[in-house]
Structure formats: C-alpha cells, structure tokens
Short mmCIF file of C-alpha atoms and ligand atoms in Angstrom, two decimals:
data_model
loop_
_atom_site.label_atom_id
_atom_site.label_comp_id
_atom_site.label_asym_id
_atom_site.label_seq_id
_atom_site.Cartn_x
_atom_site.Cartn_y
_atom_site.Cartn_z
CA UNK C 1 0.13 0.19 -0.08
CA UNK C 2 2.54 2.59 1.18
CA UNK C 3 4.99 1.19 -1.16
CA UNK C 4 2.83 1.52 -4.11
CA UNK C 5 1.92 5.14 -3.15
CA UNK C 6 5.75 5.93 -2.57
CA UNK C 7 6.63 4.26 -6.16
CA UNK C 8 3.94 6.55 -7.60
CA UNK C 9 5.14 9.76 -6.01
CA UNK C 10 8.83 9.03 -7.05
CA UNK C 11 7.62 8.46 -10.62
CA UNK C 12 5.57 11.66 -10.55
CA UNK C 13 8.69 13.43 -9.61
CA UNK C 14 10.93 11.70 -12.29
CA UNK C 15 8.32 12.44 -14.86
CA UNK C 16 8.04 16.22 -13.89
CA UNK C 17 11.83 16.43 -14.05
CA UNK C 18 11.91 14.83 -17.46
CA UNK C 19 9.14 17.21 -18.76
CA UNK C 20 11.29 20.15 -17.90
CA UNK C 21 14.76 18.70 -18.68
CA UNK C 22 15.99 18.55 -15.07
CA UNK C 23 17.85 15.42 -13.56
CA UNK C 24 15.58 13.53 -11.09
CA UNK C 25 18.26 13.61 -8.52
CA UNK C 26 18.09 17.44 -8.51
CA UNK C 27 14.64 17.10 -6.59
CA UNK C 28 14.57 15.76 -2.89
CA UNK C 29 11.43 14.18 -1.71
CA UNK C 30 10.57 15.27 1.79
CA UNK C 31 7.88 12.88 3.38
CA UNK C 32 5.49 14.92 5.61
CA UNK C 33 4.48 12.54 8.17
CA UNK C 34 2.32 14.85 10.41
CA UNK C 35 -0.55 12.79 12.02
CA UNK C 36 1.09 9.52 10.85
CA UNK C 37 2.44 7.20 13.46
CA UNK C 38 5.99 5.71 14.03
CA UNK C 39 5.18 2.59 12.31
CA UNK C 40 4.00 4.32 9.19
CA UNK C 41 7.27 6.07 9.10
CA UNK C 42 9.17 2.87 9.48
CA UNK C 43 7.39 1.32 6.60
CA UNK C 44 8.29 4.28 4.28
CA UNK C 45 11.94 4.05 5.48
CA UNK C 46 11.95 0.44 4.39
CA UNK C 47 10.86 1.59 0.86
CA UNK C 48 13.96 3.94 0.76
CA UNK C 49 12.78 7.21 2.27
CA UNK C 50 14.83 8.82 5.04
CA UNK C 51 13.79 12.52 5.05
CA UNK C 52 10.72 13.19 7.05
CA UNK C 53 8.97 16.50 7.70
CA UNK C 54 6.78 17.28 10.94
CA UNK C 55 4.67 20.42 11.82
CA UNK C 56 3.77 19.86 15.43
CA UNK C 57 6.56 19.78 18.00
CA UNK C 58 5.30 17.33 20.53
CA UNK C 59 4.07 14.95 18.07
CA UNK C 60 7.30 14.99 16.32
CA UNK C 61 9.50 14.55 19.55
CA UNK C 62 7.47 11.36 20.34
CA UNK C 63 8.17 9.82 16.96
CA UNK C 64 11.81 10.92 16.92
CA UNK C 65 12.25 9.19 20.14
CA UNK C 66 10.44 6.15 19.01
CA UNK C 67 12.62 5.91 15.85
CA UNK C 68 16.11 6.60 17.18
CA UNK C 69 17.27 3.30 15.80
CA UNK C 70 16.84 4.45 12.29
CA UNK C 71 19.17 7.11 10.42
CA UNK C 72 16.38 9.46 9.66
CA UNK C 73 16.78 13.02 8.82
CA UNK C 74 14.12 15.22 10.49
CA UNK C 75 12.69 18.58 8.97
CA UNK C 76 10.55 21.06 10.87
CA UNK C 77 7.98 22.72 8.72
CA UNK C 78 5.35 24.17 10.95
CA UNK C 79 4.94 27.61 12.59
CA UNK C 80 7.57 28.28 15.33
CA UNK C 81 6.81 29.61 18.75
CA UNK C 82 9.65 31.10 20.60
CA UNK C 83 9.30 28.70 23.57
CA UNK C 84 9.77 25.78 21.41
CA UNK C 85 13.20 26.66 19.60
CA UNK C 86 15.30 24.64 21.95
CA UNK C 87 13.82 21.15 21.26
CA UNK C 88 13.69 22.09 17.58
CA UNK C 89 17.51 23.18 17.66
CA UNK C 90 18.44 20.09 19.51
CA UNK C 91 16.36 17.45 17.63
CA UNK C 92 16.06 18.40 13.98
CA UNK C 93 18.29 18.51 11.08
CA UNK C 94 16.41 21.08 9.10
CA UNK C 95 13.96 24.07 9.70
CA UNK C 96 11.89 25.22 6.82
CA UNK C 97 9.70 27.76 8.60
CA UNK C 98 12.00 30.49 9.89
CA UNK C 99 10.31 33.83 9.20
CA UNK C 100 11.86 36.29 11.80
CA UNK C 101 15.22 37.24 13.32
CA UNK C 102 14.27 36.49 16.89
CA UNK C 103 13.41 32.92 16.16
CA UNK C 104 16.77 32.38 14.17
CA UNK C 105 18.84 33.88 16.93
CA UNK C 106 17.34 31.60 19.45
CA UNK C 107 17.78 28.53 17.15
CA UNK C 108 21.45 29.41 16.48
CA UNK C 109 22.19 30.00 20.17
CA UNK C 110 20.39 26.64 21.14
CA UNK C 111 22.07 24.58 18.55
CA UNK C 112 24.25 21.97 20.39
CA UNK C 113 27.86 22.57 19.91
CA UNK C 114 28.60 19.14 19.07
CA UNK C 115 26.12 19.18 16.06
CA UNK C 116 26.56 20.73 12.49
CA UNK C 117 24.87 23.93 12.24
CA UNK C 118 20.98 23.65 11.71
CA UNK C 119 20.04 23.87 8.03
CA UNK C 120 17.44 26.64 7.63
CA UNK C 121 15.03 27.98 4.73
CA UNK C 122 13.40 31.36 5.21
CA UNK C 123 9.61 31.05 4.71
CA UNK C 124 8.43 33.66 2.39
CA UNK C 125 5.01 34.89 1.96
CA UNK C 126 4.37 35.53 -1.74
CA UNK C 127 0.96 37.57 -2.16
CA UNK C 128 -2.14 35.40 -1.64
CA UNK C 129 -0.44 32.86 0.36
CA UNK C 130 -2.70 30.42 2.27
CA UNK C 131 -0.49 30.52 5.33
CA UNK C 132 -0.29 33.51 7.55
CA UNK C 133 3.20 32.72 8.21
CA UNK C 134 6.20 33.82 6.40
CA UNK C 135 8.10 37.00 5.88
CA UNK C 136 7.17 39.52 3.29
CA UNK C 137 9.29 39.99 -0.03
CA UNK C 138 10.28 43.31 1.41
CA UNK C 139 11.75 41.98 4.55
CA UNK C 140 13.44 39.06 2.98
CA UNK C 141 16.94 40.45 1.92
CA UNK C 142 17.71 41.92 5.51
CA UNK C 143 16.47 38.89 7.18
CA UNK C 144 18.53 36.70 4.96
CA UNK C 145 21.73 38.65 5.67
CA UNK C 146 21.19 38.36 9.42
CA UNK C 147 20.37 34.64 9.35
CA UNK C 148 23.40 33.93 7.18
CA UNK C 149 25.79 35.53 9.90
CA UNK C 150 24.42 33.33 12.54
CA UNK C 151 27.02 30.72 13.60
CA UNK C 152 24.49 28.14 14.72
CA UNK C 153 22.75 28.15 11.38
CA UNK C 154 23.40 27.19 7.90
CA UNK C 155 20.96 29.25 5.47
CA UNK C 156 20.15 26.99 2.76
CA UNK C 157 17.23 28.88 0.85
CA UNK C 158 13.54 29.55 0.81
CA UNK C 159 10.26 27.76 1.58
CA UNK C 160 6.86 28.78 0.48
CA UNK C 161 3.22 27.56 0.81
CA UNK C 162 1.12 29.04 -1.92
CA UNK C 163 -2.57 29.16 -1.50
CA UNK C 164 -3.94 25.97 -3.10
CA UNK C 165 -4.69 26.55 -6.71
CA UNK C 166 -5.97 23.98 -9.36
CA UNK C 167 -4.86 25.85 -12.41
CA UNK C 168 -1.31 24.92 -13.25
CA UNK C 169 -0.63 28.21 -14.70
CA UNK C 170 -1.60 29.93 -11.61
CA UNK C 171 0.57 27.48 -9.54
CA UNK C 172 3.54 28.03 -11.76
CA UNK C 173 3.16 31.81 -11.70
CA UNK C 174 3.49 31.79 -7.80
CA UNK C 175 6.38 29.39 -7.70
CA UNK C 176 8.17 31.45 -10.38
CA UNK C 177 7.85 34.44 -8.01
CA UNK C 178 9.52 32.27 -5.20
CA UNK C 179 12.13 31.28 -7.35
CA UNK C 180 12.87 34.93 -8.48
CA UNK C 181 13.29 35.86 -4.78
CA UNK C 182 16.02 32.90 -4.30
CA UNK C 183 17.93 34.12 -7.45
CA UNK C 184 17.86 37.72 -6.17
CA UNK C 185 19.39 36.55 -2.81
CA UNK C 186 21.71 34.22 -4.71
CA UNK C 187 23.46 37.18 -6.24
CA UNK C 188 24.85 38.24 -2.67
CA UNK C 189 24.61 34.78 -1.02
CA UNK C 190 25.64 32.34 -3.69
CA UNK C 191 25.68 29.28 -1.54
CA UNK C 192 21.80 29.00 -1.24
CA UNK C 193 20.90 25.92 -3.00
CA UNK C 194 17.37 24.95 -1.72
CA UNK C 195 13.82 25.98 -2.78
CA UNK C 196 11.39 24.17 -0.67
CA UNK C 197 8.18 24.35 -2.64
CA UNK C 198 5.39 21.86 -3.85
CA UNK C 199 3.05 19.69 -2.11
CA UNK C 200 0.63 16.75 -3.33
CA UNK C 201 -1.44 19.03 -5.26
CA UNK C 202 1.06 21.10 -7.25
CA UNK C 203 4.58 19.42 -7.17
CA UNK C 204 4.88 19.32 -10.97
CA UNK C 205 4.31 23.11 -11.22
CA UNK C 206 6.82 23.66 -8.56
CA UNK C 207 9.43 21.24 -10.05
CA UNK C 208 8.94 23.27 -13.42
CA UNK C 209 9.76 26.43 -11.57
CA UNK C 210 12.78 25.15 -9.99
CA UNK C 211 11.82 23.27 -6.63
CA UNK C 212 14.85 21.46 -5.22
CA UNK C 213 12.73 19.78 -2.51
CA UNK C 214 8.94 18.88 -2.60
CA UNK C 215 6.98 18.46 0.72
CA UNK C 216 4.47 15.56 0.22
CA UNK C 217 2.21 14.21 2.67
CA UNK C 218 -1.26 13.19 1.29
CA UNK C 219 -0.06 11.47 -1.91
CA UNK C 220 2.26 9.17 0.12
CA UNK C 221 0.20 8.43 3.08
CA UNK C 222 -3.55 9.06 1.82
CA UNK C 223 -5.83 11.87 3.35
CA UNK C 224 -5.31 12.98 6.98
CA UNK C 225 -8.39 12.12 8.82
CA UNK C 226 -8.03 13.05 12.22
CA UNK C 227 -6.67 16.25 14.03
CA UNK C 228 -3.56 15.70 16.07
CA UNK C 229 -4.31 15.59 19.75
CA UNK C 230 -2.39 18.08 21.59
CA UNK C 231 -1.27 19.87 18.61
CA UNK C 232 0.88 23.00 19.35
CA UNK C 233 -1.34 25.27 17.20
CA UNK C 234 -3.83 24.45 14.41
CA UNK C 235 -1.12 25.32 11.70
CA UNK C 236 -2.16 26.46 8.20
CA UNK C 237 -5.23 25.93 6.45
CA UNK C 238 -3.14 23.31 4.46
CA UNK C 239 -2.28 21.50 7.71
C1 PLP T 301 0.92 19.33 5.36
C2 PLP T 301 1.96 20.07 4.81
C3 PLP T 301 2.54 19.57 3.55
C4 PLP T 301 2.09 18.30 2.91
O1 PLP T 301 0.88 18.64 2.35
P1 PLP T 301 0.11 17.62 1.24
O2 PLP T 301 -0.92 18.51 0.76
O3 PLP T 301 -0.51 16.62 2.37
O4 PLP T 301 1.14 16.92 0.45
C5 PLP T 301 3.60 20.32 2.96
N1 PLP T 301 4.12 21.43 3.57
C6 PLP T 301 3.68 21.79 4.78
C7 PLP T 301 4.23 23.23 5.31
C8 PLP T 301 2.57 21.26 5.41
O5 PLP T 301 2.20 21.86 6.58
#
C-alpha cells in the first residue's frame, strides 16, 4: 500500500523532471508525516525514504524518540513559537519555517555545539499565500543577511506555501515568484541551494519552476483524517 504510493510519487517526480529537462536527483522528496504514526514512518523508511517533515513539535518529538534506531533526517516545517526553539534546535536537522530574526537567533544559540549547524530555509509569504506565516518579500533580503551571519545556522534557501490553486498556470506563476526571490538573494549569497516548494497537489508546477525539495504528505500516506491531539497550534489551512 504505502510502497505503491511511494513508487507513484517517485515516478511523478521523475516525470516532472523529465518534462522540464531536469535531473531527477535534483529534486529531494520530503515525506510529510504529520498525524502519521511511527510505524508508518518505519514502513516508508523500508521503501527507501529517510527524510521526514513534521509540523507539531510534541508529536514530532514522540516519533523521533520512537525511531532513534533508524538514520532518519528530520525537518521541522510548521509555525515556530519562541518557547519551542530549544527542542527544535536540539532534535532536528532542518527547519523550513523561519520567518523572523528573533526565532533564528534563538535556534542558533540553542543549537548544540557538537552538532553541525542547523539547516534553515526562510519561509516567504508571496502574495495570496494560504499561510499567514512567512516574512514579506520586502523583509527578505535583510532577514537573509542576518540569518546567514548566525553561527549555529546554515542558511540554505527559501520555503513557500502558496494558496491551493488547481490551475497549473496559476501554480507556476506563484512558484516562479518564489524562485525569483531566491535568485535575487543568490547574487549576494551564492551558497543558497534550496527551494522548498510543492506539495501533493502542485509538485509538478513547483518542479517546473525550480523546486529542489517537494514536501509531500497526502500523496504518500493518503488523506489526513484526524486532528493531532495536543497539537501546538492549528497550523495553516493546508495542515
Ligand atoms: C501538510 C504540509 C505539507 C504536505 O501537504 P500535502 O498536501 O498533504 O502533500 C507540506 N508542507 C507543509 C508546510 C505542510 O504543513
């Protein structure tokens, strides 16, 4: 079941890459496992998937603890409250949802010295985005410079959650705006290499516009049917 869905998503990514002349290896798949249990993550790991994304801290920590025996890479992709930064800095490999300097500073200070710097994407709110999180395009250059200077973090690129659109042209238009923002930043920070955009419903459009990482939940695990008990915050309308 899970294996079939996994193969299907992998094929979908390869086809999307082929259609726009990109190498399939240039797009990383992040399996979004919010509301899914540790056993489902184990099954997907057995299929070959090692990178998992989580939105709710407590739920994520329970799974990270339960799956310590596997060499998994954990990505935090949900809204970040400042009293939650320590556990994120200690337990995750990546954070995609940094949208203000205060949070970035705390993550940097709280990153354990014996671990590599925490990989960070800045979440940008391109107009008409579904999520209320994300910094504005105007704030982005200054935030990127400041975050890049923090020793506990390694700034990797941008993340966006556009409003769900069914029209592929509309999807591409929005993703192209995110890519343009990354390209602008790259003139000053050429080491930026990550464009985290595209979910189950729009990953082809995101890949056509340069996504290097797609965050996929529903297409891998099926629809999410229950709310997370004790969730930190009801996150985005997409969540
Ligand atoms: C839930 C979520 C996803 C996955 O969405 P699907 O439509 O289930 O693929 C991706 N990114 C973020 C930030 C999410 O909250």
